[in-house]
Amino acid sequence: MTGNGDAVREGGRISAHAVCAAIRDDIVSGAHPPGSRLIEELLARRYGVSRVPVREALRTLASEGFVTTRRHAGACVAEPSEREAADLLDVRALLEPLGAARAAQRRTEAHLKVLRGLVRLGQERARGGRTAELRPLGDWFDETLAQASGSPSLAALLTQLRLKIAWVYAPETPLRPVEVWDAHGALVDAVARGDAERARALAEARAGRPPGEYRLRRAVRVGRAGRVRNPKQSVNTVSARS
């Protein structure tokens, strides 16, 4: 489901899961900015549903950390703090290597086929200078690798983490996209061989980019004064002094 009201229907009615996905996508894209109110009636009208699936979706999004509930204001889009933004990268560095190691042990031939196809496309686009097409391919690669872990819970965590990072940080084109996709290819080779330790090590290197390489795309809370930090500054170069 998308923000324009094109909903996924189950048994003739729009599912709360589809509504949740639509609201989440709009939060990540910035259609619902951090701190903005999420009014059930307006959301129901926006997505062409009743208030019941909207209410259920907001509860789910609150449990995921995308939404908070404020006294006298109701549901609002969360405003991640600087520390919370940095923590996302630390969690990524822990979970992605685990997912890659599990994928080496549990992947199917179907997973390998998709991963190899994505690497081939990524390498072609990178060598051809078509960098604008690399981000969706990278997201598809990450999603498939997570599914290849054979753990629905881990895959869900990795997907949610990827969305949160996309929500908080601005996408930046790698300086050496060909090398990035060659590294993706090496990771897939390790997964195909069933080499869990090699897959883990490659995923650790992939997830271990210095915090300064990530740029905030939205205002986040800084310090007790609640001032807004410059979203163009990197995580490890900003002081929280008031």
mmCIF file of C-alpha atoms in Angstrom:
data_model
loop_
_atom_site.group_PDB
_atom_site.id
_atom_site.type_symbol
_atom_site.label_atom_id
_atom_site.label_comp_id
_atom_site.label_asym_id
_atom_site.label_seq_id
_atom_site.Cartn_x
_atom_site.Cartn_y
_atom_site.Cartn_z
ATOM 1 C CA MET A 1 0.000 0.000 0.000
ATOM 2 C CA THR A 2 1.205 3.499 -0.731
ATOM 3 C CA GLY A 3 0.341 6.949 0.539
ATOM 4 C CA ASN A 4 -1.891 7.620 -2.451
ATOM 5 C CA GLY A 5 -4.495 5.189 -1.141
ATOM 6 C CA ASP A 6 -3.646 2.193 -3.360
ATOM 7 C CA ALA A 7 -4.316 -0.352 -0.637
ATOM 8 C CA VAL A 8 -3.699 -4.063 -0.348
ATOM 9 C CA ARG A 9 -6.946 -5.830 0.364
ATOM 10 C CA GLU A 10 -7.551 -9.060 2.200
ATOM 11 C CA GLY A 11 -10.945 -10.669 1.823
ATOM 12 C CA GLY A 12 -12.456 -7.450 0.480
ATOM 13 C CA ARG A 13 -11.124 -5.177 3.215
ATOM 14 C CA ILE A 14 -7.872 -3.293 3.656
ATOM 15 C CA SER A 15 -5.537 -5.016 6.095
ATOM 16 C CA ALA A 16 -4.047 -3.237 9.087
ATOM 17 C CA HIS A 17 -0.682 -4.593 7.941
ATOM 18 C CA ALA A 18 -1.019 -2.712 4.645
ATOM 19 C CA VAL A 19 -2.021 0.481 6.444
ATOM 20 C CA CYS A 20 0.930 0.080 8.793
ATOM 21 C CA ALA A 21 3.324 -0.357 5.853
ATOM 22 C CA ALA A 22 1.904 2.731 4.138
ATOM 23 C CA ILE A 23 2.245 4.948 7.206
ATOM 24 C CA ARG A 24 5.739 3.585 7.892
ATOM 25 C CA ASP A 25 6.815 4.295 4.312
ATOM 26 C CA ASP A 26 5.489 7.837 4.552
ATOM 27 C CA ILE A 27 7.334 8.387 7.840
ATOM 28 C CA VAL A 28 10.592 7.135 6.331
ATOM 29 C CA SER A 29 10.135 9.284 3.201
ATOM 30 C CA GLY A 30 9.370 12.382 5.265
ATOM 31 C CA ALA A 31 5.734 12.768 4.237
ATOM 32 C CA HIS A 32 5.031 12.628 7.977
ATOM 33 C CA PRO A 33 7.919 14.646 9.505
ATOM 34 C CA PRO A 34 9.398 13.933 12.956
ATOM 35 C CA GLY A 35 7.219 15.400 15.698
ATOM 36 C CA SER A 36 4.144 15.772 13.503
ATOM 37 C CA ARG A 37 0.796 14.602 14.835
ATOM 38 C CA LEU A 38 -0.801 11.481 13.417
ATOM 39 C CA ILE A 39 -4.543 12.053 13.630
ATOM 40 C CA GLU A 40 -6.565 8.886 13.097
ATOM 41 C CA GLU A 41 -9.368 10.574 11.200
ATOM 42 C CA LEU A 42 -7.000 12.300 8.767
ATOM 43 C CA LEU A 43 -4.945 9.160 8.265
ATOM 44 C CA ALA A 44 -8.066 7.113 7.589
ATOM 45 C CA ARG A 45 -9.086 9.612 4.939
ATOM 46 C CA ARG A 46 -5.583 9.720 3.428
ATOM 47 C CA TYR A 47 -5.324 5.949 3.027
ATOM 48 C CA GLY A 48 -8.986 5.275 2.287
ATOM 49 C CA VAL A 49 -9.711 3.133 5.333
ATOM 50 C CA SER A 50 -11.676 3.199 8.552
ATOM 51 C CA ARG A 51 -10.086 4.331 11.806
ATOM 52 C CA VAL A 52 -9.837 0.766 13.137
ATOM 53 C CA PRO A 53 -6.879 -0.402 10.982
ATOM 54 C CA VAL A 54 -5.255 3.012 11.457
ATOM 55 C CA ARG A 55 -5.436 2.651 15.228
ATOM 56 C CA GLU A 56 -3.970 -0.849 15.026
ATOM 57 C CA ALA A 57 -1.229 0.346 12.683
ATOM 58 C CA LEU A 58 -0.249 3.167 15.039
ATOM 59 C CA ARG A 59 0.093 0.696 17.909
ATOM 60 C CA THR A 60 2.417 -1.431 15.790
ATOM 61 C CA LEU A 61 4.478 1.566 14.714
ATOM 62 C CA ALA A 62 4.750 2.682 18.339
ATOM 63 C CA SER A 63 6.149 -0.739 19.273
ATOM 64 C CA GLU A 64 8.693 -0.355 16.447
ATOM 65 C CA GLY A 65 9.797 3.098 17.587
ATOM 66 C CA PHE A 66 8.485 5.112 14.642
ATOM 67 C CA VAL A 67 5.606 6.612 16.642
ATOM 68 C CA THR A 68 5.267 7.969 20.168
ATOM 69 C CA THR A 69 2.208 8.923 22.182
ATOM 70 C CA ARG A 70 2.154 12.316 23.869
ATOM 71 C CA ARG A 71 -0.187 13.550 26.548
ATOM 72 C CA HIS A 72 -2.833 15.881 25.109
ATOM 73 C CA ALA A 73 -1.386 15.347 21.601
ATOM 74 C CA GLY A 74 -2.005 11.677 20.899
ATOM 75 C CA ALA A 75 0.163 9.814 18.399
ATOM 76 C CA CYS A 76 3.104 11.685 16.864
ATOM 77 C CA VAL A 77 6.020 10.726 14.651
ATOM 78 C CA ALA A 78 9.010 9.939 16.854
ATOM 79 C CA GLU A 79 11.983 12.306 17.038
ATOM 80 C CA PRO A 80 15.124 10.187 17.408
ATOM 81 C CA SER A 81 17.866 11.600 19.601
ATOM 82 C CA GLU A 82 21.488 11.823 18.527
ATOM 83 C CA ARG A 83 22.306 8.843 20.722
ATOM 84 C CA GLU A 84 19.447 6.797 19.273
ATOM 85 C CA ALA A 85 20.632 7.616 15.755
ATOM 86 C CA ALA A 86 24.173 6.475 16.550
ATOM 87 C CA ASP A 87 22.860 3.318 18.259
ATOM 88 C CA LEU A 88 21.236 2.233 14.996
ATOM 89 C CA LEU A 89 24.678 1.888 13.423
ATOM 90 C CA ASP A 90 25.967 -0.123 16.386
ATOM 91 C CA VAL A 91 23.014 -2.497 16.195
ATOM 92 C CA ARG A 92 23.547 -2.858 12.451
ATOM 93 C CA ALA A 93 27.167 -3.829 13.054
ATOM 94 C CA LEU A 94 25.973 -6.606 15.369
ATOM 95 C CA LEU A 95 22.990 -7.978 13.458
ATOM 96 C CA GLU A 96 24.128 -7.923 9.832
ATOM 97 C CA PRO A 97 27.141 -10.237 10.422
ATOM 98 C CA LEU A 98 24.859 -12.638 12.291
ATOM 99 C CA GLY A 99 22.387 -12.578 9.424
ATOM 100 C CA ALA A 100 25.138 -13.247 6.876
ATOM 101 C CA ALA A 101 26.485 -16.178 8.880
ATOM 102 C CA ARG A 102 23.005 -17.669 9.175
ATOM 103 C CA ALA A 103 22.472 -17.157 5.439
ATOM 104 C CA ALA A 104 25.617 -19.198 4.722
ATOM 105 C CA GLN A 105 24.103 -22.033 6.718
ATOM 106 C CA ARG A 106 20.481 -21.827 5.627
ATOM 107 C CA ARG A 107 20.229 -20.161 2.205
ATOM 108 C CA THR A 108 18.332 -21.824 -0.599
ATOM 109 C CA GLU A 109 19.207 -22.002 -4.270
ATOM 110 C CA ALA A 110 16.434 -19.494 -4.923
ATOM 111 C CA HIS A 111 18.099 -17.015 -2.560
ATOM 112 C CA LEU A 112 21.445 -17.515 -4.285
ATOM 113 C CA LYS A 113 19.925 -16.991 -7.700
ATOM 114 C CA VAL A 114 18.440 -13.648 -6.667
ATOM 115 C CA LEU A 115 21.588 -12.512 -4.839
ATOM 116 C CA ARG A 116 23.840 -13.364 -7.773
ATOM 117 C CA GLY A 117 21.498 -11.609 -10.168
ATOM 118 C CA LEU A 118 21.514 -8.485 -8.011
ATOM 119 C CA VAL A 119 25.315 -8.505 -7.781
ATOM 120 C CA ARG A 120 25.557 -8.792 -11.558
ATOM 121 C CA LEU A 121 23.160 -5.879 -12.037
ATOM 122 C CA GLY A 122 24.894 -3.815 -9.366
ATOM 123 C CA GLN A 123 28.302 -4.342 -10.911
ATOM 124 C CA GLU A 124 26.995 -3.440 -14.357
ATOM 125 C CA ARG A 125 25.311 -0.270 -13.099
ATOM 126 C CA ALA A 126 28.359 0.735 -11.038
ATOM 127 C CA ARG A 127 30.775 0.266 -13.929
ATOM 128 C CA GLY A 128 28.417 2.146 -16.226
ATOM 129 C CA GLY A 129 28.190 5.092 -13.839
ATOM 130 C CA ARG A 130 24.461 4.605 -13.263
ATOM 131 C CA THR A 131 24.789 5.231 -9.533
ATOM 132 C CA ALA A 132 21.212 6.466 -9.087
ATOM 133 C CA GLU A 133 20.015 2.908 -9.710
ATOM 134 C CA LEU A 134 22.262 1.324 -7.079
ATOM 135 C CA ARG A 135 20.341 2.206 -3.919
ATOM 136 C CA PRO A 136 17.161 0.214 -4.719
ATOM 137 C CA LEU A 137 19.346 -2.691 -5.830
ATOM 138 C CA GLY A 138 21.230 -2.469 -2.538
ATOM 139 C CA ASP A 139 17.982 -2.477 -0.567
ATOM 140 C CA TRP A 140 16.807 -5.533 -2.507
ATOM 141 C CA PHE A 141 20.151 -7.232 -1.850
ATOM 142 C CA ASP A 142 19.917 -6.556 1.901
ATOM 143 C CA GLU A 143 16.319 -7.766 2.025
ATOM 144 C CA THR A 144 17.161 -11.001 0.199
ATOM 145 C CA LEU A 145 20.227 -11.661 2.345
ATOM 146 C CA ALA A 146 18.098 -11.165 5.461
ATOM 147 C CA GLN A 147 15.470 -13.598 4.160
ATOM 148 C CA ALA A 148 18.249 -16.090 3.378
ATOM 149 C CA SER A 149 19.076 -16.226 7.103
ATOM 150 C CA GLY A 150 16.127 -18.589 7.482
ATOM 151 C CA SER A 151 14.980 -16.711 10.581
ATOM 152 C CA PRO A 152 11.787 -14.662 10.171
ATOM 153 C CA SER A 153 12.470 -12.833 13.447
ATOM 154 C CA LEU A 154 16.013 -11.875 12.465
ATOM 155 C CA ALA A 155 14.901 -10.900 8.964
ATOM 156 C CA ALA A 156 12.176 -8.669 10.422
ATOM 157 C CA LEU A 157 14.669 -6.990 12.744
ATOM 158 C CA LEU A 158 17.100 -6.375 9.893
ATOM 159 C CA THR A 159 14.348 -4.941 7.699
ATOM 160 C CA GLN A 160 13.131 -2.634 10.458
ATOM 161 C CA LEU A 161 16.713 -1.548 11.149
ATOM 162 C CA ARG A 162 17.327 -0.777 7.479
ATOM 163 C CA LEU A 163 14.169 1.353 7.356
ATOM 164 C CA LYS A 164 15.145 3.262 10.493
ATOM 165 C CA ILE A 165 18.596 4.014 9.136
ATOM 166 C CA ALA A 166 17.009 5.236 5.885
ATOM 167 C CA TRP A 167 14.672 7.374 8.002
ATOM 168 C CA VAL A 168 17.425 9.022 10.050
ATOM 169 C CA TYR A 169 20.375 9.139 7.655
ATOM 170 C CA ALA A 170 20.707 10.630 4.186
ATOM 171 C CA PRO A 171 21.588 8.186 1.405
ATOM 172 C CA GLU A 172 25.094 8.857 0.160
ATOM 173 C CA THR A 173 26.609 7.490 -3.021
ATOM 174 C CA PRO A 174 29.687 5.364 -2.231
ATOM 175 C CA LEU A 175 32.962 6.850 -3.420
ATOM 176 C CA ARG A 176 33.897 3.540 -5.070
ATOM 177 C CA PRO A 177 30.635 1.849 -6.068
ATOM 178 C CA VAL A 178 32.414 -0.809 -8.148
ATOM 179 C CA GLU A 179 34.377 -1.920 -5.087
ATOM 180 C CA VAL A 180 31.193 -1.945 -3.014
ATOM 181 C CA TRP A 181 29.446 -4.319 -5.418
ATOM 182 C CA ASP A 182 32.547 -6.470 -5.798
ATOM 183 C CA ALA A 183 32.441 -6.840 -2.007
ATOM 184 C CA HIS A 184 28.768 -7.819 -2.288
ATOM 185 C CA GLY A 185 29.839 -10.475 -4.771
ATOM 186 C CA ALA A 186 32.492 -11.829 -2.400
ATOM 187 C CA LEU A 187 29.869 -12.037 0.349
ATOM 188 C CA VAL A 188 27.514 -13.989 -1.901
ATOM 189 C CA ASP A 189 30.369 -16.356 -2.822
ATOM 190 C CA ALA A 190 30.974 -17.050 0.874
ATOM 191 C CA VAL A 191 27.260 -17.636 1.440
ATOM 192 C CA ALA A 192 27.148 -19.989 -1.551
ATOM 193 C CA ARG A 193 30.098 -22.009 -0.179
ATOM 194 C CA GLY A 194 28.453 -22.261 3.218
ATOM 195 C CA ASP A 195 31.424 -20.456 4.786
ATOM 196 C CA ALA A 196 29.699 -18.834 7.755
ATOM 197 C CA GLU A 197 32.845 -17.331 9.279
ATOM 198 C CA ARG A 198 33.925 -15.732 6.012
ATOM 199 C CA ALA A 199 30.416 -14.397 5.427
ATOM 200 C CA ARG A 200 30.379 -12.979 8.958
ATOM 201 C CA ALA A 201 33.753 -11.295 8.488
ATOM 202 C CA LEU A 202 32.761 -9.749 5.155
ATOM 203 C CA ALA A 203 29.484 -8.513 6.606
ATOM 204 C CA GLU A 204 31.344 -6.993 9.570
ATOM 205 C CA ALA A 205 33.596 -5.082 7.202
ATOM 206 C CA ARG A 206 30.562 -3.964 5.204
ATOM 207 C CA ALA A 207 28.647 -2.771 8.267
ATOM 208 C CA GLY A 208 31.647 -1.205 9.964
ATOM 209 C CA ARG A 209 31.760 2.070 8.057
ATOM 210 C CA PRO A 210 33.005 4.939 10.253
ATOM 211 C CA PRO A 211 30.129 6.921 11.818
ATOM 212 C CA GLY A 212 31.383 10.066 10.066
ATOM 213 C CA GLU A 213 30.338 8.589 6.736
ATOM 214 C CA TYR A 214 26.684 8.814 7.763
ATOM 215 C CA ARG A 215 24.884 12.116 7.404
ATOM 216 C CA LEU A 216 21.683 12.891 9.255
ATOM 217 C CA ARG A 217 18.807 13.646 6.935
ATOM 218 C CA ARG A 218 16.479 14.924 9.639
ATOM 219 C CA ALA A 219 16.646 16.966 12.777
ATOM 220 C CA VAL A 220 17.249 14.888 15.874
ATOM 221 C CA ARG A 221 17.156 15.880 19.515
ATOM 222 C CA VAL A 222 20.455 16.886 21.096
ATOM 223 C CA GLY A 223 21.130 17.101 24.799
ATOM 224 C CA ARG A 224 18.713 18.029 27.538
ATOM 225 C CA ALA A 225 17.903 21.384 26.001
ATOM 226 C CA GLY A 226 16.294 19.581 23.080
ATOM 227 C CA ARG A 227 18.034 21.736 20.506
ATOM 228 C CA VAL A 228 18.142 20.603 16.901
ATOM 229 C CA ARG A 229 21.457 19.489 15.515
ATOM 230 C CA ASN A 230 22.596 20.337 12.012
ATOM 231 C CA PRO A 231 21.460 17.399 9.833
ATOM 232 C CA LYS A 232 24.442 17.983 7.535
ATOM 233 C CA GLN A 233 26.916 17.250 10.300
ATOM 234 C CA SER A 234 28.102 13.728 10.918
ATOM 235 C CA VAL A 235 27.373 11.754 14.052
ATOM 236 C CA ASN A 236 30.922 11.752 15.364
ATOM 237 C CA THR A 237 31.715 15.405 14.733
ATOM 238 C CA VAL A 238 28.940 17.123 16.647
ATOM 239 C CA SER A 239 29.219 18.162 20.257
ATOM 240 C CA ALA A 240 26.120 18.033 22.441
ATOM 241 C CA ARG A 241 27.243 21.060 24.423
ATOM 242 C CA SER A 242 24.539 23.590 25.055
#
